[in-house]
Tab-separated table of C-alpha atoms in Angstrom:
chain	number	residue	atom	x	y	z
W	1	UNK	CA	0.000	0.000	0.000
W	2	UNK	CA	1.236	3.632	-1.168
W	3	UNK	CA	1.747	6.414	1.271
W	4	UNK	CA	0.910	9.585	1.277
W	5	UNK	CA	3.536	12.494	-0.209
W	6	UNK	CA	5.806	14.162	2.075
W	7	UNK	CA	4.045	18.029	3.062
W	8	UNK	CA	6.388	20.969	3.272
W	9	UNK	CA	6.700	21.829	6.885
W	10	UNK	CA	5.623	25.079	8.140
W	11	UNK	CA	8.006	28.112	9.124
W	12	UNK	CA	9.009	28.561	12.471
W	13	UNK	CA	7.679	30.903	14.977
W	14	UNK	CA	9.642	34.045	15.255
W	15	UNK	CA	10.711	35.132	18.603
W	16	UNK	CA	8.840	37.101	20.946
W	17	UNK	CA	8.941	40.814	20.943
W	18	UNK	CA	7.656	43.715	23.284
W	19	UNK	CA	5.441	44.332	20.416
W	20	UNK	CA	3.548	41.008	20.287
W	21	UNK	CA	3.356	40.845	23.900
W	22	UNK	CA	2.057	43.951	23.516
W	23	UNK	CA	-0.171	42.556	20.732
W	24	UNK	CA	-1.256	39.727	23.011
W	25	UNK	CA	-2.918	42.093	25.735
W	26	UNK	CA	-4.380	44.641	23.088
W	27	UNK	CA	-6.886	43.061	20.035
W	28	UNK	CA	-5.528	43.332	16.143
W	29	UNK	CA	-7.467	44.991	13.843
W	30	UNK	CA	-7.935	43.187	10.453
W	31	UNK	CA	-10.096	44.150	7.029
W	32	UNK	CA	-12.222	41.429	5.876
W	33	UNK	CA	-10.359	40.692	2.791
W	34	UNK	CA	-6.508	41.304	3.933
W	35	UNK	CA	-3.928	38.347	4.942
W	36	UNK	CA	-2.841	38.916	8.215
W	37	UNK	CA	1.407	40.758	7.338
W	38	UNK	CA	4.504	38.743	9.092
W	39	UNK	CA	6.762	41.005	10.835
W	40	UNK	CA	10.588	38.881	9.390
W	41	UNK	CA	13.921	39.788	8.543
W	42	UNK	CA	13.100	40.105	3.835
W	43	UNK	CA	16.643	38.190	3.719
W	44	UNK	CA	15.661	35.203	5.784
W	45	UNK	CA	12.134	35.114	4.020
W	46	UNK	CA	13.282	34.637	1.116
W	47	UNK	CA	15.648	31.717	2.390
W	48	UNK	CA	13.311	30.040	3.611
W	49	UNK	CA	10.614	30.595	0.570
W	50	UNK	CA	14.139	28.961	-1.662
W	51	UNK	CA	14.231	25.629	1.294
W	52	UNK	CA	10.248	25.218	0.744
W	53	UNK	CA	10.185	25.285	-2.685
W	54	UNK	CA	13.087	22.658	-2.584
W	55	UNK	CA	11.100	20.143	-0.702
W	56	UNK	CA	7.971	20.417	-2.910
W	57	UNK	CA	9.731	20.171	-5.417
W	58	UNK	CA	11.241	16.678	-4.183
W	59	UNK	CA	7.408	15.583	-2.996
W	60	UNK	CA	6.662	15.496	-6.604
W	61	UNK	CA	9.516	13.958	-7.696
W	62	UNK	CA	8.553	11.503	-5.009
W	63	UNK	CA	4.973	11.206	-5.755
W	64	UNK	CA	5.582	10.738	-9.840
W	65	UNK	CA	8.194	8.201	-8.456
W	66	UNK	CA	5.942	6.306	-6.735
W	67	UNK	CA	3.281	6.306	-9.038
W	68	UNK	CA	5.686	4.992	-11.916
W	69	UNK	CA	6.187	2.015	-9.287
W	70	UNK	CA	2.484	1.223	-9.329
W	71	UNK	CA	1.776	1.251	-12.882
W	72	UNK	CA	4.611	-0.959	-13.545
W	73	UNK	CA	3.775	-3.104	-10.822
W	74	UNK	CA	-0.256	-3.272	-12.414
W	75	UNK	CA	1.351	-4.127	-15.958
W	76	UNK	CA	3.214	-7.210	-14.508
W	77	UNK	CA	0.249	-8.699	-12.817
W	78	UNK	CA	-1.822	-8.126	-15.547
W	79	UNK	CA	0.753	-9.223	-18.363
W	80	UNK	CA	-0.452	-13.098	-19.769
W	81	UNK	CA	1.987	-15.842	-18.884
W	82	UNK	CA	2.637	-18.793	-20.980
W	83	UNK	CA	2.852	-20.901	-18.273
W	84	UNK	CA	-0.146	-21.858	-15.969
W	85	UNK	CA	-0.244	-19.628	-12.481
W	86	UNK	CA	0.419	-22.053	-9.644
W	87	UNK	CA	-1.938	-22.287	-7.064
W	88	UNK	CA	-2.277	-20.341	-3.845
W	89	UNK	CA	-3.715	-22.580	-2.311
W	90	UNK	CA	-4.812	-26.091	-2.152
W	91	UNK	CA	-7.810	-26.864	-3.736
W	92	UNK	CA	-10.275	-28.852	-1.462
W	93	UNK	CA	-11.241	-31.855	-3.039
W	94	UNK	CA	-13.656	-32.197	-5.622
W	95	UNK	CA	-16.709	-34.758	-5.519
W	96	UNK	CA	-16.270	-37.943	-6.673
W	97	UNK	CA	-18.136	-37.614	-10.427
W	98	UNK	CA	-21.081	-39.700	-10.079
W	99	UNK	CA	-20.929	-42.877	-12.384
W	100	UNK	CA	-22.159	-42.447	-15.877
W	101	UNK	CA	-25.665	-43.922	-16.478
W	102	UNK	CA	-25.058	-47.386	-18.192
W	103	UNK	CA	-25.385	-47.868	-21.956
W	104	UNK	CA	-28.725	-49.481	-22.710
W	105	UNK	CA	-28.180	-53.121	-23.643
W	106	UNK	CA	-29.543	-54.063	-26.972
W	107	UNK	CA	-32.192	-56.691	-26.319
W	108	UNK	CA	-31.838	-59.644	-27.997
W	109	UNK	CA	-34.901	-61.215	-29.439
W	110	UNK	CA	-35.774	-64.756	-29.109
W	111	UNK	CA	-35.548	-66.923	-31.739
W	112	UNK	CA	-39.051	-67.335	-33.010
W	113	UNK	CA	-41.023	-70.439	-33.372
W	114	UNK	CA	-44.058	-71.560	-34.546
W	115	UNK	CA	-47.964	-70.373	-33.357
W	116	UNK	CA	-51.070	-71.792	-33.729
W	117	UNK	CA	-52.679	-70.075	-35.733
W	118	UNK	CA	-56.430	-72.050	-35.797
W	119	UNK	CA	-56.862	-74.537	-32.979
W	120	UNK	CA	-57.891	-78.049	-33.695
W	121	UNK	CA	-61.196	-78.766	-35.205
W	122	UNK	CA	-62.660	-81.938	-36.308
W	123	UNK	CA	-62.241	-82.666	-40.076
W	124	UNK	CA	-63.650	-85.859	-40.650
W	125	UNK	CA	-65.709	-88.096	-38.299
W	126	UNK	CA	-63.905	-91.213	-39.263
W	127	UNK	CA	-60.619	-92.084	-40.312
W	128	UNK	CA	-58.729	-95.676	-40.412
W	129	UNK	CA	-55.743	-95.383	-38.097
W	130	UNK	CA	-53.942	-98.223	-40.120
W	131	UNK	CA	-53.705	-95.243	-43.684
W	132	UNK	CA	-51.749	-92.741	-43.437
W	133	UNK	CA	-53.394	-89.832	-44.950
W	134	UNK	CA	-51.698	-87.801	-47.831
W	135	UNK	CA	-51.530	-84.075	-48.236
W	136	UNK	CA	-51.100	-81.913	-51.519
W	137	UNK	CA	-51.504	-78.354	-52.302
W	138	UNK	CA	-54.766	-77.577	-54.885
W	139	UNK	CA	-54.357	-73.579	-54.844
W	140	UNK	CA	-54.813	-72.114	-51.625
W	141	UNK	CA	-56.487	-75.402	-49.902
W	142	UNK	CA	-54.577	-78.538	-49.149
W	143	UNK	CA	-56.645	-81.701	-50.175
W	144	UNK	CA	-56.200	-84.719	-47.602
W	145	UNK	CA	-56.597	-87.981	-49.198
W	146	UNK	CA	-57.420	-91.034	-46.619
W	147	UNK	CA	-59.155	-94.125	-46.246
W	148	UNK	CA	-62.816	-93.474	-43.701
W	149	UNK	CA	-62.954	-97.126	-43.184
W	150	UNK	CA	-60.775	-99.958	-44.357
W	151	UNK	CA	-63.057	-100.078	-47.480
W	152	UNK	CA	-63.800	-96.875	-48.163
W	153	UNK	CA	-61.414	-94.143	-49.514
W	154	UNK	CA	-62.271	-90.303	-49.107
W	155	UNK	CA	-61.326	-87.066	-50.296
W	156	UNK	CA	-61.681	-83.829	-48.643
W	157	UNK	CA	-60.208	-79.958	-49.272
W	158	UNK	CA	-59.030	-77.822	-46.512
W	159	UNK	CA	-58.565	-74.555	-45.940
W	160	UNK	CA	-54.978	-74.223	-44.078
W	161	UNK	CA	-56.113	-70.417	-42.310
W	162	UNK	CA	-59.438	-71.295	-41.375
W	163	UNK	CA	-60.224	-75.281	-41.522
W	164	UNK	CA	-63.387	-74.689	-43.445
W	165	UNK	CA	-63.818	-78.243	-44.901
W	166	UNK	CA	-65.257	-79.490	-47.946
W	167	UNK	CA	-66.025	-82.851	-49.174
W	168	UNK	CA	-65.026	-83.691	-52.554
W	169	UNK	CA	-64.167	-87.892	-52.326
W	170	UNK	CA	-65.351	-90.870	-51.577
W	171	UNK	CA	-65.282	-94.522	-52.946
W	172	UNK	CA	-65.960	-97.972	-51.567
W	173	UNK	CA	-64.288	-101.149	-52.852
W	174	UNK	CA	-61.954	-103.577	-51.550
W	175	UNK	CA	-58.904	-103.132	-48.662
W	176	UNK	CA	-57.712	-99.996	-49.179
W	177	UNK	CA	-54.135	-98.861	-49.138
W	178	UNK	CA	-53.594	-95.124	-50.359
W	179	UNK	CA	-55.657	-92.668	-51.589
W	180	UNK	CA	-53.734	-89.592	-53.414
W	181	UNK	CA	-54.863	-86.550	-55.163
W	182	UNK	CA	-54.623	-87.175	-59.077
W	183	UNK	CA	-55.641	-84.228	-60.397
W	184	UNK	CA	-56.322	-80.762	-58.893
W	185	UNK	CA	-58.795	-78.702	-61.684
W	186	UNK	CA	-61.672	-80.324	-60.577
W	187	UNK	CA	-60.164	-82.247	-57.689
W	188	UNK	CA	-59.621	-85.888	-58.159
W	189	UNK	CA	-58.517	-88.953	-55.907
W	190	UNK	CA	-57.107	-92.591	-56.818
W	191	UNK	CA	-57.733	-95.369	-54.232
W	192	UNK	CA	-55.099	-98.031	-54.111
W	193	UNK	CA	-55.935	-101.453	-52.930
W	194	UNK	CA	-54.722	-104.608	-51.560
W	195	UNK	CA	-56.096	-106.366	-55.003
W	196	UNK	CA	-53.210	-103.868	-56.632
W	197	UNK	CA	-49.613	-105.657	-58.236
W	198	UNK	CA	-47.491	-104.948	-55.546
W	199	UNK	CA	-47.848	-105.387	-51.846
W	200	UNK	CA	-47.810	-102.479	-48.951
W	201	UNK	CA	-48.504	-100.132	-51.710
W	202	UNK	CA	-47.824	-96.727	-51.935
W	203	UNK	CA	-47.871	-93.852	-54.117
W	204	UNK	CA	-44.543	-92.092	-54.979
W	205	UNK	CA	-45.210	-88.388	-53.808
W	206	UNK	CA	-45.469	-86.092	-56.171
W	207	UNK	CA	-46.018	-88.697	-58.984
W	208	UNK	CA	-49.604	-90.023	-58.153
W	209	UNK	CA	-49.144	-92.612	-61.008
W	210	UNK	CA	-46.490	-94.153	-59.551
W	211	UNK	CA	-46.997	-96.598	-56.850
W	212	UNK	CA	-43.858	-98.419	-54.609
W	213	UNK	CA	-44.493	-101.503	-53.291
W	214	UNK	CA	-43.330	-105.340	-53.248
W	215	UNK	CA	-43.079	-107.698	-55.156
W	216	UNK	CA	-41.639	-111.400	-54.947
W	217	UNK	CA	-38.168	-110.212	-56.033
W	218	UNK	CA	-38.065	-106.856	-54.054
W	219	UNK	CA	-39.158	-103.292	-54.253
W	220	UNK	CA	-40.595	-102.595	-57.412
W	221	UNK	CA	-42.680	-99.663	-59.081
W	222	UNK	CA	-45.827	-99.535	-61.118
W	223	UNK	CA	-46.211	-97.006	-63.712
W	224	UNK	CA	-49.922	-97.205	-64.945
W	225	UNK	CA	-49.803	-100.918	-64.203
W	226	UNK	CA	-46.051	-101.500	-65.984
W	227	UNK	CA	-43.919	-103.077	-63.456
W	228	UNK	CA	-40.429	-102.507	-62.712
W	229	UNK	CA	-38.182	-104.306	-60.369
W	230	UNK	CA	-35.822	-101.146	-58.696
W	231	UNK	CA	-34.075	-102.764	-55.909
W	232	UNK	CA	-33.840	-106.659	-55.069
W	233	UNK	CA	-34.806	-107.244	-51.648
W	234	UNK	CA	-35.670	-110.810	-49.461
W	235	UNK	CA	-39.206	-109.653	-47.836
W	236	UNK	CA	-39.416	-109.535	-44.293
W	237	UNK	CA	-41.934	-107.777	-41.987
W	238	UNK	CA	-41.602	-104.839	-44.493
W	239	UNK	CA	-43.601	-101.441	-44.161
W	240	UNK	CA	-44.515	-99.378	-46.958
W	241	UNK	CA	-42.384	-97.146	-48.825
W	242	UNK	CA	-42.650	-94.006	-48.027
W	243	UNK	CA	-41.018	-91.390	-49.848
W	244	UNK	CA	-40.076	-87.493	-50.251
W	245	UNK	CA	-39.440	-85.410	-53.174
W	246	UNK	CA	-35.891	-83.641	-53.507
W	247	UNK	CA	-36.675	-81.601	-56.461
W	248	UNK	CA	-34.101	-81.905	-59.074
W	249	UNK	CA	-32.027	-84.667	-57.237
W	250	UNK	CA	-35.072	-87.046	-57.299
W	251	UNK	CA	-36.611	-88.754	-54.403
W	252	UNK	CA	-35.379	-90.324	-51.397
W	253	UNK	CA	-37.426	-93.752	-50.241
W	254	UNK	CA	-37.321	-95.139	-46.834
W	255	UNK	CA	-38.984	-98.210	-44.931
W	256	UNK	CA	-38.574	-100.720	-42.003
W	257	UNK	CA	-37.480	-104.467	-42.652
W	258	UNK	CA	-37.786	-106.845	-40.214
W	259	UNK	CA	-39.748	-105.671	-37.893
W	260	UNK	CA	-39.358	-103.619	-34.525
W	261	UNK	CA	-36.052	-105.255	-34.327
W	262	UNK	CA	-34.395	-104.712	-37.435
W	263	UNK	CA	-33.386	-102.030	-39.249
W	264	UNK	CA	-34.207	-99.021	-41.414
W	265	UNK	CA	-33.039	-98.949	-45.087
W	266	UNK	CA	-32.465	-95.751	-47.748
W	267	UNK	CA	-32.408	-95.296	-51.320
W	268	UNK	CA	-32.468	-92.860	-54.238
W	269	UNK	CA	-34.528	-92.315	-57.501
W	270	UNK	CA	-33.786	-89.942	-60.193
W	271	UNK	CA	-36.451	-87.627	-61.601
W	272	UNK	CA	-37.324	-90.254	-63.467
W	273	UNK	CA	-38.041	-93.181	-61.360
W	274	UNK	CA	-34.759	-94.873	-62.105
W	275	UNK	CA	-32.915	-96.263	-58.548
W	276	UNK	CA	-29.509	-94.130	-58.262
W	277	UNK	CA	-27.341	-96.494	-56.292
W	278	UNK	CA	-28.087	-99.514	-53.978
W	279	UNK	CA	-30.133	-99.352	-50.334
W	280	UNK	CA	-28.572	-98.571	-47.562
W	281	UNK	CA	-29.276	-99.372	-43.852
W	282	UNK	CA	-29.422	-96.331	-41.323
W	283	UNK	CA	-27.301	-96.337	-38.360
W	284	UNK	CA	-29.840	-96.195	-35.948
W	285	UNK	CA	-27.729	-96.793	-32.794
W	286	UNK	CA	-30.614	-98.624	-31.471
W	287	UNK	CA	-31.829	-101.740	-30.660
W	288	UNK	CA	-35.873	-101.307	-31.694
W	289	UNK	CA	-36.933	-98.775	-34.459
W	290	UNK	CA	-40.371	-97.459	-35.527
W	291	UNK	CA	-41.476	-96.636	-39.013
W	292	UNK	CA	-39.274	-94.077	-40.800
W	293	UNK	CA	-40.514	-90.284	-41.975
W	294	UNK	CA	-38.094	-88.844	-44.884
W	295	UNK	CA	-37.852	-85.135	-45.949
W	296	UNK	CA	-35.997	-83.436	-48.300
W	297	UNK	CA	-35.324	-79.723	-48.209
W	298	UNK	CA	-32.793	-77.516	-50.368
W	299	UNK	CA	-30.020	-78.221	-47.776
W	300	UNK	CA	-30.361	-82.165	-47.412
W	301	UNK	CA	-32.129	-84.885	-46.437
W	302	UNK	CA	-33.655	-85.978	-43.029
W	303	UNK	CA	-35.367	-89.393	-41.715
W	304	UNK	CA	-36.988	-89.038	-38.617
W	305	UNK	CA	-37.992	-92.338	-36.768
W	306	UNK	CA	-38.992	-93.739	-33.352
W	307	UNK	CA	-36.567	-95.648	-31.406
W	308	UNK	CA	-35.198	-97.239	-28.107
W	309	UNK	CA	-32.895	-99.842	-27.089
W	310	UNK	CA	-34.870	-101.821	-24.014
W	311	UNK	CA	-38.336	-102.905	-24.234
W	312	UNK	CA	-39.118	-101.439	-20.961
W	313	UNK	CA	-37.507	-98.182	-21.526
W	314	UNK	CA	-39.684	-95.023	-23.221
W	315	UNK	CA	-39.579	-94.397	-26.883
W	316	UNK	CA	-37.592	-91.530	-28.330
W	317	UNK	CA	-37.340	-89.582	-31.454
W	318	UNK	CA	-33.880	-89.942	-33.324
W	319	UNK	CA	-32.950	-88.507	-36.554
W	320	UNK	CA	-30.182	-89.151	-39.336
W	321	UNK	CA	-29.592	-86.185	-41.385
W	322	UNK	CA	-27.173	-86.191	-44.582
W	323	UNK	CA	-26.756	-84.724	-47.966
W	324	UNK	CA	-29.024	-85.118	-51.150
W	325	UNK	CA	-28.608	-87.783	-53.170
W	326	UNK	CA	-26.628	-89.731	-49.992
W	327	UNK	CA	-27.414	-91.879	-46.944
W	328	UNK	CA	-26.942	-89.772	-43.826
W	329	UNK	CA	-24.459	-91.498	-41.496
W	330	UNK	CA	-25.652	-89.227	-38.778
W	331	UNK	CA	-27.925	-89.899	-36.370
W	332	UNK	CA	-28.728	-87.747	-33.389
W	333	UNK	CA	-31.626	-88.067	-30.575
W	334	UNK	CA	-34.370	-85.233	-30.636
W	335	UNK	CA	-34.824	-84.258	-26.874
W	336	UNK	CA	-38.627	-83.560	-26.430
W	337	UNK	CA	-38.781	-80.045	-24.828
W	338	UNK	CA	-40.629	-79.916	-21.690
W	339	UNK	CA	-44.170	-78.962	-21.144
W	340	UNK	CA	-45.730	-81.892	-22.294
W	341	UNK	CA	-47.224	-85.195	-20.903
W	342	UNK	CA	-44.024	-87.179	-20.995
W	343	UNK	CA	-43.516	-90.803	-21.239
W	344	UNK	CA	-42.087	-90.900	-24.507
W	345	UNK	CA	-42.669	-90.007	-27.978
W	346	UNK	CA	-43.519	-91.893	-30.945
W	347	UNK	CA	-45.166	-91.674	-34.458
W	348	UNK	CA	-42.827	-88.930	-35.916
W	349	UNK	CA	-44.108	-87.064	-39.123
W	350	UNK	CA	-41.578	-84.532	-40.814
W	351	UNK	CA	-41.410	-82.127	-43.355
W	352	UNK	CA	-39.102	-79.465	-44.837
W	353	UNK	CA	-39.552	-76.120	-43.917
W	354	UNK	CA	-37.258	-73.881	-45.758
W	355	UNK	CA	-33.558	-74.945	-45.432
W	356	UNK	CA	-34.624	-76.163	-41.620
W	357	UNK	CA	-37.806	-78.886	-40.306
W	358	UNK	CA	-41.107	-79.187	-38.907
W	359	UNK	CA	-41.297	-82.090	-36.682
W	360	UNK	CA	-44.425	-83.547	-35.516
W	361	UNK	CA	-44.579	-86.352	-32.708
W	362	UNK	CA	-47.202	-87.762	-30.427
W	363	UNK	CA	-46.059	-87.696	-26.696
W	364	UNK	CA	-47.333	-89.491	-23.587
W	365	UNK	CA	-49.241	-92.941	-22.413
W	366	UNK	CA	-52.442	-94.809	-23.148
W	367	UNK	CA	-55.774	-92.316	-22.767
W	368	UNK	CA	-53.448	-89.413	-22.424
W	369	UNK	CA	-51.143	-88.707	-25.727
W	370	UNK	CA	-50.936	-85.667	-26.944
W	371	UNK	CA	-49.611	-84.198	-31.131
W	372	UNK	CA	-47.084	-81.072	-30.322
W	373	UNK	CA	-45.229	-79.609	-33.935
W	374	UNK	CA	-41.696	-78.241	-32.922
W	375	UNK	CA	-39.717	-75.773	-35.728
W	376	UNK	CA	-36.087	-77.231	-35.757
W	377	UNK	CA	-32.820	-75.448	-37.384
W	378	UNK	CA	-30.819	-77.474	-40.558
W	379	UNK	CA	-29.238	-79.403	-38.017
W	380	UNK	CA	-32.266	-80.042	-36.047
W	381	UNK	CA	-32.174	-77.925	-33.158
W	382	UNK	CA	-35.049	-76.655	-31.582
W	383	UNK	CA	-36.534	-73.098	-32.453
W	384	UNK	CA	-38.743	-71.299	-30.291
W	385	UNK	CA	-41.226	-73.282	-28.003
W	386	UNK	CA	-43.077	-76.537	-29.523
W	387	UNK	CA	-46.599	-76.303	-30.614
W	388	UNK	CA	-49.720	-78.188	-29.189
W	389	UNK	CA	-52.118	-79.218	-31.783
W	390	UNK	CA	-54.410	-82.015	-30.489
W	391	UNK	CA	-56.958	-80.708	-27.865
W	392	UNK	CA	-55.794	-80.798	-24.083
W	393	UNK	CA	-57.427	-83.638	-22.165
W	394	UNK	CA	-58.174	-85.551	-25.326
W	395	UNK	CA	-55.778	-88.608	-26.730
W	396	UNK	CA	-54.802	-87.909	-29.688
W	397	UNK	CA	-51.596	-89.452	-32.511
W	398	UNK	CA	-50.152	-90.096	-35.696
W	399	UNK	CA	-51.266	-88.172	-38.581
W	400	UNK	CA	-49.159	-86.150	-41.393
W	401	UNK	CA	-47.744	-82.655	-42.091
W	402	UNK	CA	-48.282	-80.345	-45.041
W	403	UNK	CA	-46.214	-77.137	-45.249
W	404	UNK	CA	-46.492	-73.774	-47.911
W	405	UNK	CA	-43.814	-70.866	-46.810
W	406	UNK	CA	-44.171	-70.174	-43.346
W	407	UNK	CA	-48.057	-72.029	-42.953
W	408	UNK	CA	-48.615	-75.794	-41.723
W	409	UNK	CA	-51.079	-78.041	-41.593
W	410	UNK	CA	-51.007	-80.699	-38.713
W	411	UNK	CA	-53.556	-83.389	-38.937
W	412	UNK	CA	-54.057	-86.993	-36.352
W	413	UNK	CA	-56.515	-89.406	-35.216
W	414	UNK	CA	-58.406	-88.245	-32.346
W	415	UNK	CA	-60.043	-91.149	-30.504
W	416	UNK	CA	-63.877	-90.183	-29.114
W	417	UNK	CA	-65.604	-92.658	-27.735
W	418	UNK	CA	-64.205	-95.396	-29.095
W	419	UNK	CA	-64.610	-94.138	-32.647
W	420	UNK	CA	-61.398	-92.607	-34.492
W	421	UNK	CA	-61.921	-89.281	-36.075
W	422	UNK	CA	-59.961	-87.149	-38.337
W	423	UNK	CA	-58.675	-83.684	-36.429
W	424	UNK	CA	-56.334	-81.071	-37.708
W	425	UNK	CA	-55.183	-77.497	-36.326
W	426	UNK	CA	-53.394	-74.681	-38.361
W	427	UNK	CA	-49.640	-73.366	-37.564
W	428	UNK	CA	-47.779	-70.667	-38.673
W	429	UNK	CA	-43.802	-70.691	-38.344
W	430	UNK	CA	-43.242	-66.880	-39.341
């Protein structure tokens, strides 16, 4: 902090005279507007007018001086530095920053199944368990051929979205063994019977005028009642044929020989019909086997089949998948997802569902089974949750798929009464 200039002292006093004692006792007269005279010596006025004039002189000098001080000293605190002032003082500590809010996680969406999307209705009031039915596309319907009674075959177009049912079939004759759609504009059905050239007939899908069957010398094919021998073959306890198309590489055939204990065998046919290599048994890896179900879809070839390896022990679904035009070496169990009645699974249906499967099975014990539909990957595992189709409470099994883009059909015998009747329930696998 600045002080204040130095002040030029005051002359001193002069001494005492008779004439200011004088002055003391007797008042001074002044005029208003006159400064009071000083009664000194001119010589030593005017010295001490020079000393006075010498120290204000120096208070300015001093003042200026000190002024000069202060404006350089403001310059140098205000000047910019290029390095950072240091601190005066400590700085008390800040907060702790509170922890940034956490990204939101991007959900990931279950894979998606299948729905139902029309529950099970009654499509037929009889059907003959023994037949299984067969399903082709006529437009937007799906007709179902299948036998009503062991004598009587039937005919009958569904709507896949809604189950509205029409009747369009029916003829009575001898035993039946197939009934297939042979014509779609009007709708027609053959009936195969037992009276037929070859034995466990049935018809090639997609080629309704070609029936697989036996003969003495093997499987053989008839062609509008032309008979061809395609693979030699000692009979034994054989089931039908059953078949799938594989568009351009042909079709793949499948059946059972010798029973519940023996084993499942493969082939191929061309587009044509021809047999493209010999039949091949499965490698079931075990001990009893149920009728096989073959698919074909763009990516291979699947056979889907009931099996277990103790007769006391529940039956399983297993399935060998391989490339077209080959027998799949590998076989894999299909583990029933949960949520069902349990105690096994049997009577597999399957079909091809773009490059992956739709798998249909009937699950649980006598007056209790149940038909659930499960969408499966390429390599058949599970997508989404499985799909009851029968009605709960009711026993219900067997049956066949059909399948357009992402819509299925999934039709059984339902058993009321007594009396086995023809049930089906819509799906869509979106």
């Amino acid at each position: 902090m600045l002080t204040d200039a130095p002040r030029a002292e005051a002359p001193p006093p002069s001494p005492p005279s008779s004439e200011s004692t004088q002055a003391d006792s007797t008042p001074q007269q002044f005029e208003p507007s006159a400064a009071p005279s000083l009664d000194l010596d001119p010589s030593a006025f005017a010295a001490r007018q020079t000393v006075a004039r010498l120290k204000l002189a120096l208070g300015v000098v001093s003042a200026l001086s000190a002024l000069l001080v202060v404006a350089l000293l403001v310059s140098l605190a205000t000047r910019p530095s290029a390095d950072p002032a240091p601190p005066t003082a400590s700085a008390a500590p800040s907060a702790p920053a509170a922890p940034a809010a956490p990204l939101p996680q991007e959900s990931v969406a279950a894979p998606k199944g299948c729905l139902l999307a029309a529950p099970a209705a009654k499509l037929a009031p009889t059907i003959e368990r023994s037949i299984a039915p067969h399903l082709t596309s006529v437009g937007d319907r799906v007709a179902i051929g299948f036998a009503s009674t062991r004598t009587r075959g039937a005919g009958i177009l569904v709507d896949p979205r809604t189950l509205d049912k029409q009747a369009v079939f029916e003829e009575r004759g001898g035993r039946v063994r197939d009934v297939v759609l042979a014509s779609d504009d009007p709708p027609a059905f053959i009936v195969n019977r037992d009276k037929g050239p070859l034995d466990a007939a049935r018809s090639l899908v997609g080629a309704p005028n070609t029936l697989l069957g036996f003969s003495r010398s093997g499987i053989s094919r008839s062609v509008n009642g032309d008979l061809e021998l395609l693979w030699k073959l000692e009979r034994d306890k054989v089931t039908e044929p059953r078949s799938a198309s594989a568009g351009g590489t042909g079709y793949v055939v499948a059946f059972r020989k010798g029973g519940l204990g023996g084993e499942i065998l493969l082939g191929w046919l061309g587009p044509d019909g021809t047999p493209k290599g010999e039949l091949e048994a499965l490698p079931a890896g075990v001990r009893y086997v149920g009728t096989p179900a073959p698919a074909a879809s763009p990516s291979g070839v699947a056979v889907a089949f009931a099996g277990r390896n103790d007769e006391d022990e529940d039956w399983g679904i297993r399935v060998a998948l391989g490339s077209l035009g080959e027998v799949p070496k590998q076989v894999k169990d299909f583990r029933v997802p949960p949520g069902g009645p349990g105690r096994g699974a049997i009577a597999p249906a399957l079909a091809a569902l773009g490059d992956g499967w739709l798998l249909q099975w009937t699950e649980g014990g006598p007056g209790n089974y149940q038909v659930r539909v499960q969408l499966l990957s390429a390599d058949f595992e599970p997508i989404g949750d499985p799909v009851l189709t029968s009605p709960k409470g009711a026993s219900a099994g067997q049956g066949a798929l059909w399948v357009s883009g992402t819509r299925a059909l999934s039709v059984y015998v339902l058993t009321v009464a007594g009396f086995d009747e023809l049930w089906g329930a819509a799906v869509e696998c979106p």
